[in-house]
Amino acid sequence: MEYDPVKDALGKFFRIYPVLHRVFFALLHAVFLRSWYVRREVHALLGGAPAGRPADVLDAGTGFGQYAEYIARRFPRARVLAVDIKPDYLADLRRFVERTSLRDRIAFREYDLTGLPLDQAFDLIVSVDVMEHIEDDRIVFRNFAQMLRDGGHVIVNTPSDQGGSDTETHGEEGFVDEHVRPGYGLAELREKMEEAGLETVRARYTYGRYGSKAWRILVKWPMQMLAATRLAFAVLPVYYLAALPVGLVLNAVDVRSRNETGTGLILVARKKA
């Protein structure tokens, strides 16, 4: 199944009005377990940073822009550069941000991550479910390393090679058909970071036993319904009334679990001095 057209249809619906845009971001953060993990790491890195100095953050592959908006909103000293290869995503995000108090702290640029300009320095780079779409991932990791200040960090969230997003199956049976690789192994991701000059600080599997169930309940099945018929928009509010409490509990349990394996990976690396 092609995931992007369904995702884009949802985004267009919620971006009609600013208040719906905010609701959309809140739903993305609640429903997608990866956001629970990413936001926790962002808080660990930015929340304990020295006060006073601005923190420059690159949202590498911003998509809808929910992480750029979240970081700028939660950390007043953060200055965020949101980059993406899709100009329509950036245009929608810019229209939303310009109507908020964050307009002076979020900038937008259209870039391919393999061709990032290397003349700007960052304290933190966030890359969420992007690298599985890029064939030449090694050059992107090298770009990240060059753009980080000494001691700066990168957070990479990605499907694992344990079947993340059902990417081991393509076509009608697969859920996401836009990936160039099914996911990363933990050792592979560490090795590519090390090769780029980035030292792994911590890494763990996500979407373990509980998170995978939550993903099916909160994401996969609703997306499949929308792919089958847009009439599902009328049914989904009722569906989520029952499914959301169950899925949120499963997400919370996954975040607190020690997953020996899982269909997702999150890795935090630091630029070597």
GROMACS .gro file of C-alpha atoms in nm:
model
  273
    1MET     CA    1   0.000   0.000   0.000
    2GLU     CA    2   0.124   0.350  -0.079
    3TYR     CA    3   0.122   0.537   0.251
    4ASP     CA    4   0.202   0.892   0.135
    5PRO     CA    5  -0.125   0.961  -0.057
    6VAL     CA    6  -0.334   0.862   0.245
    7LYS     CA    7  -0.112   1.062   0.478
    8ASP     CA    8  -0.131   1.366   0.250
    9ALA     CA    9  -0.512   1.347   0.234
   10LEU     CA   10  -0.529   1.350   0.613
   11GLY     CA   11  -0.287   1.642   0.630
   12LYS     CA   12  -0.487   1.850   0.382
   13PHE     CA   13  -0.806   1.796   0.579
   14PHE     CA   14  -0.657   1.906   0.910
   15ARG     CA   15  -0.465   2.201   0.766
   16ILE     CA   16  -0.779   2.389   0.657
   17TYR     CA   17  -0.783   2.601   0.975
   18PRO     CA   18  -0.503   2.684   1.224
   19VAL     CA   19  -0.693   2.527   1.514
   20LEU     CA   20  -0.730   2.202   1.317
   21HIS     CA   21  -0.359   2.217   1.237
   22ARG     CA   22  -0.282   2.222   1.610
   23VAL     CA   23  -0.522   1.934   1.668
   24PHE     CA   24  -0.350   1.743   1.387
   25PHE     CA   25  -0.007   1.788   1.547
   26ALA     CA   26  -0.143   1.680   1.887
   27LEU     CA   27  -0.293   1.367   1.731
   28LEU     CA   28   0.033   1.282   1.554
   29HIS     CA   29   0.225   1.310   1.881
   30ALA     CA   30  -0.029   1.096   2.066
   31VAL     CA   31  -0.091   0.827   1.806
   32PHE     CA   32   0.261   0.767   1.672
   33LEU     CA   33   0.477   0.592   1.930
   34ARG     CA   34   0.793   0.721   1.761
   35SER     CA   35   0.696   1.071   1.875
   36TRP     CA   36   0.694   0.955   2.237
   37TYR     CA   37   1.052   0.833   2.201
   38VAL     CA   38   1.177   1.130   1.999
   39ARG     CA   39   1.028   1.391   2.231
   40ARG     CA   40   1.180   1.216   2.531
   41GLU     CA   41   1.526   1.233   2.375
   42VAL     CA   42   1.476   1.597   2.276
   43HIS     CA   43   1.390   1.682   2.635
   44ALA     CA   44   1.694   1.492   2.763
   45LEU     CA   45   1.926   1.686   2.531
   46LEU     CA   46   1.775   2.035   2.527
   47GLY     CA   47   1.619   2.036   2.873
   48GLY     CA   48   1.955   1.994   3.044
   49ALA     CA   49   2.154   2.229   2.819
   50PRO     CA   50   2.309   2.547   2.964
   51ALA     CA   51   2.061   2.832   2.991
   52GLY     CA   52   2.111   3.155   2.805
   53ARG     CA   53   2.269   3.040   2.481
   54PRO     CA   54   2.035   2.972   2.187
   55ALA     CA   55   2.014   2.613   2.067
   56ASP     CA   56   2.023   2.567   1.690
   57VAL     CA   57   1.820   2.267   1.575
   58LEU     CA   58   1.792   2.110   1.229
   59ASP     CA   59   1.473   1.916   1.159
   60ALA     CA   60   1.608   1.705   0.873
   61GLY     CA   61   1.309   1.590   0.670
   62THR     CA   62   1.045   1.786   0.858
   63GLY     CA   63   0.742   1.644   0.673
   64PHE     CA   64   0.432   1.796   0.831
   65GLY     CA   65   0.657   1.991   1.069
   66GLN     CA   66   0.521   1.864   1.400
   67TYR     CA   67   0.868   1.818   1.552
   68ALA     CA   68   0.990   2.162   1.441
   69GLU     CA   69   0.678   2.320   1.592
   70TYR     CA   70   0.707   2.116   1.912
   71ILE     CA   71   1.073   2.199   1.972
   72ALA     CA   72   1.025   2.570   1.909
   73ARG     CA   73   0.718   2.580   2.131
   74ARG     CA   74   0.860   2.381   2.423
   75PHE     CA   75   1.210   2.531   2.421
   76PRO     CA   76   1.197   2.912   2.387
   77ARG     CA   77   1.571   2.938   2.323
   78ALA     CA   78   1.558   2.692   2.031
   79ARG     CA   79   1.598   2.818   1.674
   80VAL     CA   80   1.478   2.557   1.428
   81LEU     CA   81   1.559   2.511   1.061
   82ALA     CA   82   1.299   2.282   0.902
   83VAL     CA   83   1.413   2.128   0.573
   84ASP     CA   84   1.233   1.895   0.336
   85ILE     CA   85   1.247   1.789  -0.026
   86LYS     CA   86   0.874   1.855  -0.074
   87PRO     CA   87   0.792   2.225  -0.130
   88ASP     CA   88   0.420   2.177  -0.067
   89TYR     CA   89   0.488   2.045   0.283
   90LEU     CA   90   0.710   2.345   0.356
   91ALA     CA   91   0.455   2.590   0.217
   92ASP     CA   92   0.178   2.449   0.438
   93LEU     CA   93   0.401   2.458   0.745
   94ARG     CA   94   0.515   2.813   0.671
   95ARG     CA   95   0.154   2.934   0.640
   96PHE     CA   96   0.072   2.780   0.975
   97VAL     CA   97   0.382   2.905   1.159
   98GLU     CA   98   0.348   3.260   1.028
   99ARG     CA   99   0.018   3.287   1.215
  100THR     CA  100   0.181   3.190   1.546
  101SER     CA  101   0.431   3.340   1.790
  102LEU     CA  102   0.693   3.094   1.659
  103ARG     CA  103   0.736   3.266   1.322
  104ASP     CA  104   1.070   3.425   1.420
  105ARG     CA  105   1.221   3.098   1.545
  106ILE     CA  106   1.138   2.850   1.268
  107ALA     CA  107   1.296   2.890   0.925
  108PHE     CA  108   1.224   2.679   0.616
  109ARG     CA  109   1.444   2.553   0.335
  110GLU     CA  110   1.387   2.310   0.048
  111TYR     CA  111   1.684   2.071   0.043
  112ASP     CA  112   1.770   1.716  -0.044
  113LEU     CA  113   1.955   1.579   0.260
  114THR     CA  114   2.229   1.441   0.035
  115GLY     CA  115   2.301   1.798  -0.079
  116LEU     CA  116   2.272   1.998   0.242
  117PRO     CA  117   2.476   2.320   0.261
  118LEU     CA  118   2.749   2.266   0.518
  119ASP     CA  119   2.805   2.627   0.624
  120GLN     CA  120   2.558   2.632   0.914
  121ALA     CA  121   2.625   2.476   1.254
  122PHE     CA  122   2.372   2.303   1.479
  123ASP     CA  123   2.356   2.177   1.835
  124LEU     CA  124   2.095   1.914   1.756
  125ILE     CA  125   1.979   1.738   1.440
  126VAL     CA  126   1.654   1.543   1.442
  127SER     CA  127   1.579   1.290   1.168
  128VAL     CA  128   1.253   1.101   1.212
  129ASP     CA  129   1.160   0.821   0.973
  130VAL     CA  130   1.356   0.973   0.686
  131MET     CA  131   1.671   0.766   0.634
  132GLU     CA  132   1.481   0.459   0.514
  133HIS     CA  133   1.378   0.669   0.211
  134ILE     CA  134   1.735   0.768   0.112
  135GLU     CA  135   1.957   0.534  -0.090
  136ASP     CA  136   2.287   0.709  -0.018
  137ASP     CA  137   2.247   0.727   0.358
  138ARG     CA  138   2.620   0.739   0.431
  139ILE     CA  139   2.659   1.081   0.268
  140VAL     CA  140   2.366   1.212   0.474
  141PHE     CA  141   2.525   1.092   0.798
  142ARG     CA  142   2.852   1.261   0.693
  143ASN     CA  143   2.659   1.581   0.625
  144PHE     CA  144   2.506   1.560   0.972
  145ALA     CA  145   2.850   1.518   1.129
  146GLN     CA  146   2.990   1.817   0.941
  147MET     CA  147   2.697   2.039   1.039
  148LEU     CA  148   2.705   1.955   1.410
  149ARG     CA  149   2.902   2.165   1.653
  150ASP     CA  150   3.153   1.977   1.867
  151GLY     CA  151   2.955   1.791   2.130
  152GLY     CA  152   2.634   1.831   1.930
  153HIS     CA  153   2.389   1.544   1.899
  154VAL     CA  154   2.179   1.376   1.634
  155ILE     CA  155   1.860   1.178   1.698
  156VAL     CA  156   1.777   0.924   1.428
  157ASN     CA  157   1.448   0.736   1.441
  158THR     CA  158   1.385   0.470   1.177
  159PRO     CA  159   1.215   0.137   1.115
  160SER     CA  160   1.432  -0.158   1.211
  161ASP     CA  161   1.509  -0.461   0.998
  162GLN     CA  162   1.272  -0.663   1.217
  163GLY     CA  163   0.973  -0.578   0.998
  164GLY     CA  164   0.913  -0.209   1.068
  165SER     CA  165   0.596  -0.076   0.898
  166ASP     CA  166   0.546  -0.414   0.728
  167THR     CA  167   0.817  -0.312   0.481
  168GLU     CA  168   0.933  -0.667   0.430
  169THR     CA  169   0.631  -0.702   0.200
  170HIS     CA  170   0.572  -0.478  -0.100
  171GLY     CA  171   0.274  -0.405  -0.322
  172GLU     CA  172  -0.081  -0.477  -0.212
  173GLU     CA  173   0.023  -0.670   0.100
  174GLY     CA  174   0.283  -0.424   0.222
  175PHE     CA  175   0.189  -0.120   0.425
  176VAL     CA  176   0.461   0.122   0.318
  177ASP     CA  177   0.591   0.095  -0.036
  178GLU     CA  178   0.806   0.409  -0.057
  179HIS     CA  179   1.111   0.283   0.134
  180VAL     CA  180   1.443   0.205  -0.035
  181ARG     CA  181   1.534  -0.033   0.250
  182PRO     CA  182   1.313  -0.226   0.491
  183GLY     CA  183   1.491  -0.076   0.792
  184TYR     CA  184   1.820  -0.079   0.981
  185GLY     CA  185   1.989  -0.329   1.204
  186LEU     CA  186   2.119  -0.185   1.528
  187ALA     CA  187   2.479  -0.279   1.450
  188GLU     CA  188   2.449  -0.141   1.096
  189LEU     CA  189   2.322   0.196   1.215
  190ARG     CA  190   2.596   0.221   1.480
  191GLU     CA  191   2.861   0.137   1.220
  192LYS     CA  192   2.738   0.399   0.973
  193MET     CA  193   2.732   0.661   1.247
  194GLU     CA  194   3.084   0.571   1.355
  195GLU     CA  195   3.207   0.589   0.996
  196ALA     CA  196   3.063   0.941   0.970
  197GLY     CA  197   3.241   1.052   1.287
  198LEU     CA  198   2.943   1.023   1.520
  199GLU     CA  199   2.973   0.833   1.848
  200THR     CA  200   2.663   0.643   1.959
  201VAL     CA  201   2.547   0.756   2.302
  202ARG     CA  202   2.247   0.527   2.332
  203ALA     CA  203   2.031   0.318   2.104
  204ARG     CA  204   1.731   0.095   2.157
  205TYR     CA  205   1.460  -0.096   1.980
  206THR     CA  206   1.115   0.062   1.979
  207TYR     CA  207   0.777  -0.075   1.876
  208GLY     CA  208   0.827  -0.392   2.074
  209ARG     CA  209   0.552  -0.632   2.172
  210TYR     CA  210   0.318  -0.360   2.297
  211GLY     CA  211   0.413  -0.081   2.059
  212SER     CA  212   0.360  -0.300   1.754
  213LYS     CA  213   0.007  -0.376   1.869
  214ALA     CA  214  -0.056  -0.006   1.925
  215TRP     CA  215   0.072   0.074   1.575
  216ARG     CA  216  -0.171  -0.169   1.417
  217ILE     CA  217  -0.465  -0.037   1.618
  218LEU     CA  218  -0.389   0.334   1.586
  219VAL     CA  219  -0.216   0.362   1.249
  220LYS     CA  220  -0.221   0.060   1.019
  221TRP     CA  221  -0.586  -0.035   1.034
  222PRO     CA  222  -0.720   0.323   1.008
  223MET     CA  223  -0.487   0.394   0.715
  224GLN     CA  224  -0.602   0.080   0.539
  225MET     CA  225  -0.962   0.190   0.584
  226LEU     CA  226  -0.885   0.531   0.434
  227ALA     CA  227  -0.698   0.371   0.145
  228ALA     CA  228  -1.003   0.159   0.068
  229THR     CA  229  -1.252   0.447   0.078
  230ARG     CA  230  -1.253   0.812   0.181
  231LEU     CA  231  -1.590   0.742   0.343
  232ALA     CA  232  -1.384   0.606   0.631
  233PHE     CA  233  -1.336   0.969   0.741
  234ALA     CA  234  -1.692   0.949   0.874
  235VAL     CA  235  -1.627   0.625   1.063
  236LEU     CA  236  -1.285   0.696   1.213
  237PRO     CA  237  -1.400   0.932   1.492
  238VAL     CA  238  -1.616   0.653   1.631
  239TYR     CA  239  -1.336   0.400   1.580
  240TYR     CA  240  -1.086   0.615   1.769
  241LEU     CA  241  -1.322   0.666   2.062
  242ALA     CA  242  -1.277   0.297   2.134
  243ALA     CA  243  -0.926   0.242   1.999
  244LEU     CA  244  -0.740   0.549   2.128
  245PRO     CA  245  -0.744   0.465   2.503
  246VAL     CA  246  -0.619   0.112   2.432
  247GLY     CA  247  -0.350   0.233   2.193
  248LEU     CA  248  -0.224   0.504   2.427
  249VAL     CA  249  -0.187   0.254   2.712
  250LEU     CA  250   0.009   0.022   2.482
  251ASN     CA  251   0.232   0.313   2.373
  252ALA     CA  252   0.301   0.405   2.735
  253VAL     CA  253   0.390   0.047   2.824
  254ASP     CA  254   0.625   0.018   2.526
  255VAL     CA  255   0.815   0.333   2.623
  256ARG     CA  256   0.867   0.191   2.972
  257SER     CA  257   0.968  -0.156   2.851
  258ARG     CA  258   1.312  -0.296   2.773
  259ASN     CA  259   1.253  -0.418   2.420
  260GLU     CA  260   1.496  -0.694   2.325
  261THR     CA  261   1.379  -0.645   1.969
  262GLY     CA  262   1.127  -0.428   1.790
  263THR     CA  263   1.016  -0.296   1.454
  264GLY     CA  264   1.164   0.048   1.521
  265LEU     CA  265   1.500   0.192   1.625
  266ILE     CA  266   1.600   0.516   1.792
  267LEU     CA  267   1.965   0.617   1.819
  268VAL     CA  268   2.131   0.920   1.975
  269ALA     CA  269   2.485   1.000   1.862
  270ARG     CA  270   2.732   1.274   1.949
  271LYS     CA  271   2.990   1.445   1.732
  272LYS     CA  272   3.336   1.349   1.843
  273ALA     CA  273   3.545   1.642   1.959
   0.00000   0.00000   0.00000
